PDB file of C-alpha atoms in Angstrom:
ATOM      1  CA  MET L   1      48.783  23.628  84.064  1.00 45.00           C
ATOM      2  CA  GLY L   2      47.155  21.577  81.340  1.00 50.00           C
ATOM      3  CA  THR L   3      46.623  23.782  77.932  1.00 49.00           C
ATOM      4  CA  LYS L   4      43.043  24.950  77.309  1.00 45.00           C
ATOM      5  CA  LYS L   5      41.596  24.137  74.151  1.00 44.00           C
ATOM      6  CA  ALA L   6      40.335  27.218  72.138  1.00 41.00           C
ATOM      7  CA  PRO L   7      36.838  27.553  71.821  1.00 48.00           C
ATOM      8  CA  ARG L   8      35.234  25.945  68.761  1.00 63.00           C
ATOM      9  CA  ARG L   9      33.877  28.278  66.216  1.00 90.00           C
ATOM     10  CA  THR L  10      30.655  29.365  66.333  1.00 91.00           C
ATOM     11  CA  ALA L  11      30.112  28.801  62.612  1.00 94.00           C
ATOM     12  CA  GLU L  12      31.327  25.040  63.712  1.00 94.00           C
ATOM     13  CA  ARG L  13      28.572  24.653  66.262  1.00 95.00           C
ATOM     14  CA  ILE L  14      25.792  26.457  64.459  1.00 96.00           C
ATOM     15  CA  LEU L  15      27.077  23.013  61.175  1.00 97.00           C
ATOM     16  CA  GLU L  16      27.225  20.920  63.754  1.00 96.00           C
ATOM     17  CA  SER L  17      23.971  22.006  65.119  1.00 97.00           C
ATOM     18  CA  SER L  18      21.866  21.996  62.721  1.00 97.00           C
ATOM     19  CA  LEU L  19      22.867  18.560  61.451  1.00 97.00           C
ATOM     20  CA  ALA L  20      22.213  17.021  63.841  1.00 95.00           C
ATOM     21  CA  LEU L  21      17.914  18.611  64.032  1.00 96.00           C
ATOM     22  CA  PHE L  22      17.888  18.736  60.609  1.00 95.00           C
ATOM     23  CA  ASN L  23      19.300  15.097  60.861  1.00 92.00           C
ATOM     24  CA  ARG L  24      16.302  13.976  63.898  1.00 89.00           C
ATOM     25  CA  PHE L  25      13.152  15.954  62.888  1.00 90.00           C
ATOM     26  CA  GLY L  26      13.304  16.933  59.019  1.00 90.00           C
ATOM     27  CA  GLU L  27      15.148  20.796  58.090  1.00 93.00           C
ATOM     28  CA  PRO L  28      11.440  22.023  57.242  1.00 92.00           C
ATOM     29  CA  GLY L  29      10.288  20.907  60.118  1.00 92.00           C
ATOM     30  CA  VAL L  30      13.414  22.701  61.900  1.00 95.00           C
ATOM     31  CA  SER L  31      13.761  26.766  61.893  1.00 95.00           C
ATOM     32  CA  THR L  32      16.681  28.783  62.162  1.00 95.00           C
ATOM     33  CA  ASN L  33      14.840  30.311  65.430  1.00 95.00           C
ATOM     34  CA  ALA L  34      14.964  26.459  66.321  1.00 96.00           C
ATOM     35  CA  ILE L  35      18.846  26.205  66.323  1.00 97.00           C
ATOM     36  CA  SER L  36      19.460  29.828  67.300  1.00 96.00           C
ATOM     37  CA  VAL L  37      17.461  28.282  70.713  1.00 96.00           C
ATOM     38  CA  GLU L  38      19.201  25.357  71.029  1.00 95.00           C
ATOM     39  CA  LEU L  39      23.041  26.609  70.877  1.00 95.00           C
ATOM     40  CA  ASN L  40      21.855  29.809  72.785  1.00 95.00           C
ATOM     41  CA  ILE L  41      22.883  32.398  70.869  1.00 94.00           C
ATOM     42  CA  SER L  42      20.729  35.553  68.784  1.00 94.00           C
ATOM     43  CA  PRO L  43      19.275  34.724  65.127  1.00 93.00           C
ATOM     44  CA  GLY L  44      21.214  37.750  64.935  1.00 94.00           C
ATOM     45  CA  ASN L  45      24.515  36.053  65.536  1.00 94.00           C
ATOM     46  CA  LEU L  46      23.435  33.347  63.024  1.00 95.00           C
ATOM     47  CA  TYR L  47      22.397  34.987  60.525  1.00 94.00           C
ATOM     48  CA  TYR L  48      25.149  36.991  60.397  1.00 94.00           C
ATOM     49  CA  HIS L  49      27.417  33.467  59.971  1.00 94.00           C
ATOM     50  CA  PHE L  50      24.181  32.531  57.265  1.00 95.00           C
ATOM     51  CA  PRO L  51      22.050  34.954  56.317  1.00 95.00           C
ATOM     52  CA  ALA L  52      19.624  32.497  54.475  1.00 94.00           C
ATOM     53  CA  LYS L  53      18.807  28.349  55.791  1.00 94.00           C
ATOM     54  CA  ASP L  54      19.754  27.200  52.236  1.00 95.00           C
ATOM     55  CA  ASP L  55      23.184  28.584  53.384  1.00 96.00           C
ATOM     56  CA  LEU L  56      23.326  25.897  55.816  1.00 96.00           C
ATOM     57  CA  ILE L  57      22.338  23.822  54.216  1.00 97.00           C
ATOM     58  CA  ASN L  58      24.932  24.691  51.165  1.00 97.00           C
ATOM     59  CA  ALA L  59      27.568  23.943  53.625  1.00 97.00           C
ATOM     60  CA  LEU L  60      26.060  21.602  55.033  1.00 98.00           C
ATOM     61  CA  PHE L  61      25.980  19.580  52.103  1.00 97.00           C
ATOM     62  CA  VAL L  62      29.858  20.409  50.623  1.00 97.00           C
ATOM     63  CA  GLN L  63      31.085  18.660  53.533  1.00 98.00           C
ATOM     64  CA  TYR L  64      28.995  15.496  53.269  1.00 98.00           C
ATOM     65  CA  GLU L  65      30.755  15.726  49.195  1.00 97.00           C
ATOM     66  CA  GLN L  66      34.415  16.061  51.215  1.00 97.00           C
ATOM     67  CA  ALA L  67      33.080  12.849  53.581  1.00 98.00           C
ATOM     68  CA  LEU L  68      31.886  10.881  50.158  1.00 98.00           C
ATOM     69  CA  GLN L  69      34.802  11.761  48.302  1.00 97.00           C
ATOM     70  CA  PRO L  70      38.265   9.673  49.038  1.00 97.00           C
ATOM     71  CA  ILE L  71      34.971   6.803  49.466  1.00 97.00           C
ATOM     72  CA  LEU L  72      34.362   7.000  45.499  1.00 97.00           C
ATOM     73  CA  GLN L  73      37.958   7.994  44.423  1.00 97.00           C
ATOM     74  CA  ALA L  74      39.511   4.597  46.596  1.00 96.00           C
ATOM     75  CA  SER L  75      36.290   2.341  43.939  1.00 96.00           C
ATOM     76  CA  ASP L  76      39.010   1.442  42.008  1.00 94.00           C
ATOM     77  CA  GLY L  77      41.200  -0.663  44.440  1.00 96.00           C
ATOM     78  CA  VAL L  78      37.596  -3.000  45.286  1.00 96.00           C
ATOM     79  CA  THR L  79      38.824  -6.586  43.670  1.00 96.00           C
ATOM     80  CA  ASN L  80      36.397  -8.810  45.759  1.00 95.00           C
ATOM     81  CA  VAL L  81      33.696  -9.350  47.246  1.00 93.00           C
ATOM     82  CA  GLU L  82      35.171  -8.753  51.269  1.00 93.00           C
ATOM     83  CA  ASP L  83      36.347  -5.181  49.849  1.00 95.00           C
ATOM     84  CA  ALA L  84      32.762  -4.220  48.022  1.00 95.00           C
ATOM     85  CA  TRP L  85      31.182  -4.718  51.630  1.00 92.00           C
ATOM     86  CA  PHE L  86      33.268  -2.658  52.915  1.00 93.00           C
ATOM     87  CA  PHE L  87      33.449   0.371  50.049  1.00 96.00           C
ATOM     88  CA  ILE L  88      29.599  -0.093  50.839  1.00 94.00           C
ATOM     89  CA  HIS L  89      29.423   0.661  54.337  1.00 91.00           C
ATOM     90  CA  SER L  90      31.226   3.459  53.673  1.00 95.00           C
ATOM     91  CA  VAL L  91      28.819   5.020  51.791  1.00 96.00           C
ATOM     92  CA  LEU L  92      26.363   3.867  53.780  1.00 92.00           C
ATOM     93  CA  GLU L  93      27.941   5.874  57.072  1.00 93.00           C
ATOM     94  CA  VAL L  94      28.800   8.947  55.059  1.00 96.00           C
ATOM     95  CA  ASN L  95      24.935   8.804  54.291  1.00 94.00           C
ATOM     96  CA  TRP L  96      23.552   8.240  57.108  1.00 91.00           C
ATOM     97  CA  GLN L  97      25.577  10.661  58.951  1.00 94.00           C
ATOM     98  CA  TYR L  98      24.370  13.339  56.995  1.00 95.00           C
ATOM     99  CA  ARG L  99      20.045  12.029  55.897  1.00 92.00           C
ATOM    100  CA  PHE L 100      18.352  14.511  55.906  1.00 93.00           C
ATOM    101  CA  ILE L 101      19.681  15.644  52.581  1.00 93.00           C
ATOM    102  CA  TYR L 102      17.799  12.894  50.917  1.00 91.00           C
ATOM    103  CA  ARG L 103      14.835  12.309  53.006  1.00 86.00           C
ATOM    104  CA  ASN L 104      13.976  15.987  52.070  1.00 85.00           C
ATOM    105  CA  LEU L 105      15.015  15.923  48.911  1.00 90.00           C
ATOM    106  CA  ASN L 106      12.638  16.955  46.295  1.00 89.00           C
ATOM    107  CA  GLU L 107      11.644  20.125  48.751  1.00 89.00           C
ATOM    108  CA  LEU L 108      14.898  20.741  48.249  1.00 92.00           C
ATOM    109  CA  LEU L 109      15.933  20.737  45.519  1.00 93.00           C
ATOM    110  CA  SER L 110      12.874  22.665  44.470  1.00 92.00           C
ATOM    111  CA  ARG L 111      14.054  25.938  45.987  1.00 91.00           C
ATOM    112  CA  ASN L 112      17.913  25.678  45.765  1.00 94.00           C
ATOM    113  CA  ARG L 113      19.361  25.078  42.569  1.00 94.00           C
ATOM    114  CA  GLN L 114      23.052  25.108  43.720  1.00 95.00           C
ATOM    115  CA  LEU L 115      22.035  21.910  46.335  1.00 96.00           C
ATOM    116  CA  GLU L 116      20.200  20.820  42.792  1.00 95.00           C
ATOM    117  CA  THR L 117      23.641  21.307  41.060  1.00 96.00           C
ATOM    118  CA  GLY L 118      25.364  19.563  43.558  1.00 97.00           C
ATOM    119  CA  VAL L 119      22.961  16.817  44.297  1.00 96.00           C
ATOM    120  CA  ARG L 120      22.777  15.601  40.646  1.00 96.00           C
ATOM    121  CA  GLN L 121      27.472  15.631  40.712  1.00 97.00           C
ATOM    122  CA  THR L 122      27.400  13.648  42.905  1.00 97.00           C
ATOM    123  CA  LEU L 123      24.937  11.369  41.737  1.00 97.00           C
ATOM    124  CA  GLU L 124      26.673  11.047  39.536  1.00 97.00           C
ATOM    125  CA  ASP L 125      30.176  11.240  40.856  1.00 98.00           C
ATOM    126  CA  LEU L 126      28.449   7.572  42.608  1.00 98.00           C
ATOM    127  CA  THR L 127      27.496   5.859  38.907  1.00 98.00           C
ATOM    128  CA  GLN L 128      30.921   6.119  38.077  1.00 98.00           C
ATOM    129  CA  SER L 129      32.375   5.028  41.718  1.00 98.00           C
ATOM    130  CA  LEU L 130      30.695   1.602  40.959  1.00 98.00           C
ATOM    131  CA  LEU L 131      30.785   1.096  37.405  1.00 98.00           C
ATOM    132  CA  ARG L 132      34.924   1.194  38.057  1.00 97.00           C
ATOM    133  CA  LEU L 133      33.954  -1.386  41.312  1.00 97.00           C
ATOM    134  CA  LEU L 134      31.889  -3.025  38.991  1.00 97.00           C
ATOM    135  CA  ASN L 135      35.149  -3.110  36.388  1.00 97.00           C
ATOM    136  CA  THR L 136      37.807  -3.492  38.683  1.00 97.00           C
ATOM    137  CA  MET L 137      35.997  -7.027  40.499  1.00 97.00           C
ATOM    138  CA  GLN L 138      34.797  -8.885  36.792  1.00 97.00           C
ATOM    139  CA  LYS L 139      38.761  -7.456  36.002  1.00 97.00           C
ATOM    140  CA  ASN L 140      39.925  -9.389  39.001  1.00 96.00           C
ATOM    141  CA  ALA L 141      37.411 -12.487  38.824  1.00 95.00           C
ATOM    142  CA  ALA L 142      35.451 -12.019  40.828  1.00 96.00           C
ATOM    143  CA  LEU L 143      31.703 -11.126  38.974  1.00 96.00           C
ATOM    144  CA  ASN L 144      31.014 -12.275  35.399  1.00 96.00           C
ATOM    145  CA  ALA L 145      31.102 -10.037  33.075  1.00 94.00           C
ATOM    146  CA  PRO L 146      26.294  -9.107  32.933  1.00 93.00           C
ATOM    147  CA  PRO L 147      25.375  -9.654  29.468  1.00 90.00           C
ATOM    148  CA  VAL L 148      24.679  -6.174  28.642  1.00 91.00           C
ATOM    149  CA  GLY L 149      27.860  -4.222  30.887  1.00 93.00           C
ATOM    150  CA  TRP L 150      28.027  -3.199  34.283  1.00 96.00           C
ATOM    151  CA  ASP L 151      25.267   0.739  34.444  1.00 97.00           C
ATOM    152  CA  SER L 152      22.527  -0.854  34.795  1.00 96.00           C
ATOM    153  CA  VAL L 153      23.474  -2.609  37.384  1.00 97.00           C
ATOM    154  CA  ALA L 154      25.704   0.601  39.145  1.00 97.00           C
ATOM    155  CA  ARG L 155      22.512   3.272  38.802  1.00 97.00           C
ATOM    156  CA  SER L 156      20.656   0.773  40.567  1.00 97.00           C
ATOM    157  CA  MET L 157      23.293   0.110  43.166  1.00 97.00           C
ATOM    158  CA  VAL L 158      23.316   3.780  43.442  1.00 97.00           C
ATOM    159  CA  LEU L 159      19.199   4.194  44.225  1.00 96.00           C
ATOM    160  CA  LEU L 160      19.469   1.614  47.258  1.00 95.00           C
ATOM    161  CA  LEU L 161      22.776   3.421  48.986  1.00 95.00           C
ATOM    162  CA  VAL L 162      20.489   7.389  47.441  1.00 93.00           C
ATOM    163  CA  PHE L 163      16.651   6.487  48.320  1.00 91.00           C
ATOM    164  CA  TRP L 164      16.620   3.619  51.213  1.00 89.00           C
ATOM    165  CA  LEU L 165      16.210   5.790  54.245  1.00 85.00           C
ATOM    166  CA  SER L 166      13.253   7.088  52.272  1.00 86.00           C
ATOM    167  CA  TYR L 167      11.587   4.111  51.797  1.00 88.00           C
ATOM    168  CA  GLU L 168      12.755   3.129  55.677  1.00 85.00           C
ATOM    169  CA  TYR L 169      10.962   6.190  56.815  1.00 85.00           C
ATOM    170  CA  ALA L 170       8.273   5.557  54.962  1.00 85.00           C
ATOM    171  CA  LEU L 171       7.860   2.108  56.332  1.00 85.00           C
ATOM    172  CA  ASP L 172       8.061   4.044  60.319  1.00 84.00           C
ATOM    173  CA  PRO L 173       8.268   7.008  60.290  1.00 81.00           C
ATOM    174  CA  ARG L 174       8.152   7.639  64.059  1.00 80.00           C
ATOM    175  CA  ASN L 175      11.777   5.661  64.528  1.00 80.00           C
ATOM    176  CA  ALA L 176      13.607   5.087  61.024  1.00 76.00           C
ATOM    177  CA  LEU L 177      15.478   8.026  60.719  1.00 75.00           C
ATOM    178  CA  GLU L 178      16.636   8.299  64.526  1.00 80.00           C
ATOM    179  CA  GLU L 179      20.197   7.238  65.476  1.00 78.00           C
ATOM    180  CA  ASP L 180      19.575   4.137  67.685  1.00 80.00           C
ATOM    181  CA  ASN L 181      18.537   2.746  64.074  1.00 77.00           C
ATOM    182  CA  ALA L 182      21.097   3.153  62.291  1.00 76.00           C
ATOM    183  CA  GLN L 183      23.164  -0.079  62.887  1.00 77.00           C
ATOM    184  CA  ASN L 184      19.622  -2.061  61.346  1.00 82.00           C
ATOM    185  CA  ALA L 185      19.269   0.475  58.501  1.00 82.00           C
ATOM    186  CA  ALA L 186      22.632   0.346  57.016  1.00 81.00           C
ATOM    187  CA  MET L 187      22.015  -3.443  58.231  1.00 83.00           C
ATOM    188  CA  ARG L 188      19.105  -4.134  55.568  1.00 86.00           C
ATOM    189  CA  ASN L 189      20.254  -1.821  52.872  1.00 88.00           C
ATOM    190  CA  ALA L 190      24.040  -3.028  52.196  1.00 87.00           C
ATOM    191  CA  ALA L 191      22.697  -6.607  52.466  1.00 88.00           C
ATOM    192  CA  HIS L 192      20.146  -5.626  49.173  1.00 90.00           C
ATOM    193  CA  VAL L 193      22.750  -3.720  47.426  1.00 93.00           C
ATOM    194  CA  LEU L 194      25.163  -6.335  47.780  1.00 91.00           C
ATOM    195  CA  GLY L 195      22.552  -8.861  46.727  1.00 91.00           C
ATOM    196  CA  LEU L 196      22.400  -6.618  43.228  1.00 94.00           C
ATOM    197  CA  LEU L 197      26.156  -8.743  43.045  1.00 94.00           C
ATOM    198  CA  ALA L 198      25.497 -11.848  43.278  1.00 92.00           C
ATOM    199  CA  PRO L 199      23.592 -13.102  39.820  1.00 93.00           C
ATOM    200  CA  TYR L 200      27.075 -12.622  38.114  1.00 95.00           C
ATOM    201  CA  ALA L 201      29.703 -13.791  41.586  1.00 94.00           C
ATOM    202  CA  VAL L 202      31.679 -16.321  40.714  1.00 94.00           C
ATOM    203  CA  ALA L 203      31.439 -19.852  42.880  1.00 91.00           C
ATOM    204  CA  ASP L 204      34.358 -18.023  46.105  1.00 89.00           C
ATOM    205  CA  GLN L 205      32.670 -14.901  45.830  1.00 91.00           C
ATOM    206  CA  GLN L 206      28.756 -15.510  45.386  1.00 91.00           C
ATOM    207  CA  ALA L 207      29.828 -17.810  48.566  1.00 89.00           C
ATOM    208  CA  HIS L 208      30.798 -15.450  50.726  1.00 88.00           C
ATOM    209  CA  LEU L 209      28.330 -13.083  49.440  1.00 90.00           C
ATOM    210  CA  GLN L 210      25.926 -15.082  50.908  1.00 89.00           C
ATOM    211  CA  ARG L 211      27.360 -15.473  54.129  1.00 88.00           C
ATOM    212  CA  LEU L 212      27.666 -11.456  54.192  1.00 85.00           C
ATOM    213  CA  ILE L 213      24.298 -11.257  52.905  1.00 84.00           C
ATOM    214  CA  ASP L 214      22.327 -14.481  55.104  1.00 84.00           C
ATOM    215  CA  ALA L 215      24.766 -12.832  58.255  1.00 81.00           C
ATOM    216  CA  TYR L 216      23.462  -9.166  57.803  1.00 72.00           C
ATOM    217  CA  ALA L 217      19.387 -10.201  57.079  1.00 71.00           C
ATOM    218  CA  SER L 218      20.484 -12.399  60.278  1.00 69.00           C
ATOM    219  CA  GLN L 219      21.256  -9.684  62.425  1.00 64.00           C
ATOM    220  CA  ALA L 220      18.951  -7.435  61.584  1.00 59.00           C
ATOM    221  CA  LYS L 221      15.895  -9.978  62.466  1.00 57.00           C
ATOM    222  CA  THR L 222      17.964 -10.506  65.961  1.00 49.00           C
ATOM    223  CA  GLU L 223      18.278  -6.369  66.837  1.00 51.00           C
ATOM    224  CA  THR L 224      14.694  -5.847  65.991  1.00 51.00           C
ATOM    225  CA  ALA L 225      13.278  -8.594  67.872  1.00 47.00           C
ATOM    226  CA  VAL L 226      15.981  -6.832  70.993  1.00 45.00           C
ATOM    227  CA  ALA L 227      14.128  -3.577  70.178  1.00 50.00           C
TER     228      ALA L 227
END
């Protein structure tokens, strides 16, 4: 007779359901009552685990940080365009999984000091990680050094990695952040981030970089046409 799986803890179920609802409808559009109804639990049960909605948001942000940090810490192992492609995709996958954070960032930060501190630190960690990536690629002769250093390039990469989904949402608010659009959005985003490396890539890396960018653009057009 097989061993029964232990039921998931209520707090885990609340976080999982909240994340799905926040991603789908945006955090402001989801009440704690809606989360309770989705889980078929009483509002009091939810309140017992998370006394305020911001407690839910902060717990989800901790999950986001825990998923992102191992990727950022590996950036000094990126030595060429292929490695950079994998790094960028890994960051984008985590950002998509917790996309509600950046979708409603201004509103969330206006009322949540803990989140404000966490987001600021995450953006700085991402910037420093990308600076290590760019310097390592330069040391491994994959990139030529820019005349004024890598800071501007790194911060431009951060802007695209973090706020691209807001741009997609502005263009198509009814569909952009739906699960079916994840791959397409990631391809467009990755193509633009990789494009920031193009002016500095050495000849052989430049060719590989252009192939990746062209492949992204072509596949994104195909996916859009099919949709």
